[in-house]
XYZ file of C-alpha atoms in Angstrom:
239
model
C -31.043 -3.468 -49.900
C -31.391 -2.063 -46.408
C -31.078 -5.586 -44.970
C -27.896 -6.113 -47.007
C -26.368 -2.901 -45.553
C -27.234 -3.991 -42.017
C -25.693 -7.417 -42.575
C -22.600 -5.871 -44.160
C -22.229 -3.476 -41.199
C -22.538 -6.443 -38.774
C -19.704 -8.355 -40.428
C -17.607 -5.191 -40.673
C -18.086 -4.521 -36.950
C -17.328 -8.181 -36.121
C -14.113 -7.996 -38.109
C -13.142 -4.777 -36.319
C -13.717 -6.422 -32.923
C -11.642 -9.449 -33.881
C -8.853 -7.180 -35.069
C -8.879 -5.287 -31.766
C -8.753 -8.586 -29.863
C -5.845 -9.734 -31.967
C -4.004 -6.474 -31.301
C -4.560 -6.868 -27.550
C -3.347 -10.466 -27.690
C -0.235 -9.425 -29.601
C 0.548 -6.766 -27.012
C 0.057 -9.251 -24.186
C 2.143 -11.863 -25.999
C 5.024 -9.382 -26.265
C 4.878 -8.695 -22.526
C 4.738 -12.396 -21.695
C 7.685 -13.215 -23.952
C 9.771 -10.406 -22.464
C 9.271 -11.671 -18.900
C 9.810 -15.265 -20.037
C 13.140 -14.573 -21.728
C 14.261 -12.081 -19.063
C 13.876 -14.956 -16.599
C 16.038 -17.124 -18.893
C 12.919 -19.222 -19.657
C 12.616 -20.160 -15.974
C 9.231 -18.619 -15.188
C 5.940 -20.425 -15.621
C 2.405 -19.018 -15.579
C 2.168 -18.003 -11.872
C 5.440 -16.051 -11.816
C 4.840 -14.361 -15.186
C 1.358 -13.406 -13.997
C 2.802 -11.916 -10.794
C 5.457 -9.895 -12.655
C 2.916 -8.541 -15.143
C 0.474 -7.629 -12.365
C 3.246 -5.648 -10.661
C 3.788 -3.832 -13.967
C 0.104 -2.895 -14.180
C -1.137 -5.612 -16.553
C -4.761 -6.593 -15.829
C -4.899 -9.871 -17.791
C -6.120 -12.799 -15.704
C -4.041 -15.823 -14.769
C -6.133 -18.036 -17.063
C -5.707 -15.677 -20.002
C -1.929 -15.612 -19.573
C -2.002 -19.403 -19.394
C -3.969 -19.555 -22.659
C -1.577 -17.164 -24.399
C 1.451 -19.147 -23.234
C -0.150 -22.287 -24.642
C -0.646 -20.523 -27.986
C 2.974 -19.314 -27.887
C 4.174 -22.810 -27.023
C 6.224 -21.749 -24.001
C 6.368 -23.145 -20.479
C 8.776 -23.416 -17.584
C 10.999 -26.443 -17.145
C 9.133 -29.328 -15.508
C 10.938 -31.513 -12.990
C 9.934 -34.823 -11.510
C 8.334 -34.762 -8.097
C 10.444 -35.794 -5.169
C 9.965 -39.430 -4.182
C 10.875 -40.138 -0.556
C 13.617 -42.703 -0.139
C 13.234 -45.231 2.624
C 15.669 -44.429 5.405
C 18.330 -46.838 6.533
C 17.388 -48.827 9.619
C 20.454 -47.775 11.582
C 19.504 -44.069 11.633
C 18.376 -43.114 15.115
C 15.335 -40.833 15.271
C 15.860 -37.568 17.173
C 13.435 -34.953 18.473
C 11.269 -33.243 15.860
C 10.507 -29.951 17.595
C 8.833 -28.163 14.675
C 6.765 -31.153 13.536
C 5.843 -29.308 10.309
C 4.834 -26.100 12.127
C 6.675 -23.635 9.894
C 4.788 -20.558 11.121
C 6.708 -17.710 12.751
C 5.889 -14.177 13.904
C 9.261 -12.627 13.064
C 12.656 -13.419 11.588
C 15.242 -15.555 13.396
C 12.736 -17.769 15.173
C 12.731 -20.837 12.934
C 15.239 -21.839 10.294
C 15.557 -24.739 7.871
C 18.722 -26.214 6.351
C 19.651 -28.849 3.800
C 22.268 -29.855 1.211
C 21.648 -30.378 -2.507
C 23.778 -31.746 -5.364
C 25.012 -29.834 -8.430
C 26.906 -31.628 -11.206
C 29.874 -30.191 -13.111
C 31.490 -31.581 -16.274
C 35.128 -31.504 -15.125
C 34.881 -32.040 -11.359
C 31.813 -34.218 -10.927
C 29.399 -33.501 -8.081
C 29.532 -30.342 -5.991
C 27.361 -29.508 -2.996
C 25.288 -26.539 -1.883
C 24.239 -26.142 1.754
C 21.528 -23.539 2.413
C 19.850 -22.024 5.467
C 16.380 -20.498 5.083
C 14.504 -18.262 7.510
C 10.969 -19.648 7.765
C 9.397 -16.230 8.423
C 10.903 -14.259 5.536
C 11.363 -17.400 3.381
C 14.737 -15.997 2.342
C 18.066 -17.794 2.129
C 20.109 -16.151 4.881
C 23.224 -18.297 4.604
C 24.765 -20.739 2.161
C 28.023 -22.514 1.422
C 29.413 -24.369 -1.576
C 31.894 -27.231 -1.590
C 33.372 -30.147 -3.523
C 32.729 -32.619 -0.703
C 29.497 -33.380 1.111
C 30.619 -33.202 4.713
C 29.763 -31.506 7.998
C 32.122 -28.647 7.217
C 29.969 -27.315 4.357
C 26.891 -27.497 6.603
C 28.684 -25.565 9.366
C 29.912 -22.895 6.933
C 26.336 -22.300 5.751
C 25.244 -21.992 9.391
C 28.027 -19.526 10.219
C 27.133 -17.425 7.192
C 23.514 -17.369 8.367
C 24.415 -15.932 11.779
C 26.772 -13.217 10.513
C 24.167 -10.472 10.962
C 22.220 -12.008 13.841
C 22.994 -10.476 17.246
C 21.082 -12.995 19.360
C 20.926 -16.612 18.221
C 19.798 -18.176 21.505
C 16.465 -19.972 21.148
C 16.402 -20.169 17.344
C 15.134 -23.557 16.134
C 16.767 -25.035 13.045
C 15.240 -27.962 11.157
C 17.372 -30.507 9.292
C 17.232 -34.090 8.147
C 19.095 -36.951 9.817
C 22.003 -36.858 7.383
C 25.441 -37.507 8.836
C 26.427 -33.893 8.176
C 23.719 -32.632 10.528
C 24.075 -35.309 13.219
C 27.861 -34.883 13.318
C 29.689 -33.625 16.398
C 31.005 -30.692 14.360
C 27.536 -29.402 13.452
C 26.040 -30.141 16.874
C 28.912 -28.310 18.582
C 28.395 -25.267 16.351
C 24.704 -25.202 17.309
C 25.500 -25.594 21.012
C 27.944 -22.686 20.874
C 25.254 -20.487 19.309
C 22.550 -21.854 21.657
C 20.419 -22.849 18.669
C 17.971 -25.711 19.172
C 18.064 -28.579 16.690
C 14.875 -30.111 15.277
C 15.150 -33.252 13.128
C 12.904 -34.501 10.341
C 11.483 -37.985 10.741
C 13.353 -40.795 9.008
C 12.887 -40.701 5.228
C 10.222 -38.002 5.486
C 11.243 -34.859 3.503
C 7.948 -33.098 4.186
C 9.213 -32.227 7.668
C 11.749 -30.008 5.918
C 9.641 -29.122 2.891
C 10.442 -25.390 2.794
C 14.141 -25.770 2.078
C 13.396 -28.820 -0.101
C 11.093 -26.570 -2.122
C 13.750 -23.874 -2.518
C 16.331 -26.351 -3.763
C 13.727 -27.815 -6.133
C 13.027 -24.364 -7.618
C 16.774 -23.671 -7.870
C 17.179 -26.858 -9.883
C 14.185 -26.035 -12.068
C 15.028 -22.394 -12.757
C 18.825 -22.584 -12.936
C 20.707 -25.867 -12.503
C 18.642 -28.066 -14.848
C 18.882 -25.483 -17.633
C 22.664 -25.360 -17.808
C 25.870 -27.369 -17.851
C 28.668 -26.166 -15.583
C 32.260 -26.667 -16.658
C 33.647 -26.740 -13.109
C 32.883 -25.853 -9.493
C 33.729 -22.166 -10.057
C 31.167 -21.907 -12.861
C 28.570 -23.604 -10.655
C 29.413 -21.353 -7.700
C 29.142 -18.194 -9.844
C 25.752 -19.302 -11.209
C 24.381 -20.029 -7.721
C 25.720 -16.723 -6.447
C 24.003 -14.846 -9.301
C 20.756 -16.759 -8.715
């Protein structure tokens, strides 16, 4: 009889422990789902983990990953970038940075690029961005209906609005016609900014801004359909 009581107590205690675990999981699931839907279903495991850690949650990265698997939620997955072979007539120019993206303060090294955003009524629109490689923040951007040097220059001019001294800044770009144009080169010369060019068909030389545009597509653009350029502009501005 005594053995039966001991066995009964063991199963009772085991059930209590399982119940406590389930309660903890439910509480964690609620927190995960809140962050997930607050981010408009953009965030994956690493970002949800970071947000929860900042809020005082002690659950490990692996545990959050397990709970998200149970909940059946994940961030949008995009295909990896596949480098396109450059045209033979593109002339290689000096690559000053040569993938050295390190900096000791802001306004030393910048990166710029243009990405495509589709709209239902107006077709393709174009976003030009300038990123500071120290802060990893977008410090200037411009939006347009045509992919030309003018949109690249507008992004550059927006980037320098709050910069008192631009002389000596190095800006990295690809060899696209927008960035090798006289208009863009003249704007750089006026600001005394040095131009560094990625190697032909090699996006890794400008991987920081490529990465930002990739995340923008993953967390915003690929999740929505924009009626026109204004709707796309407003969404990018909010992002």
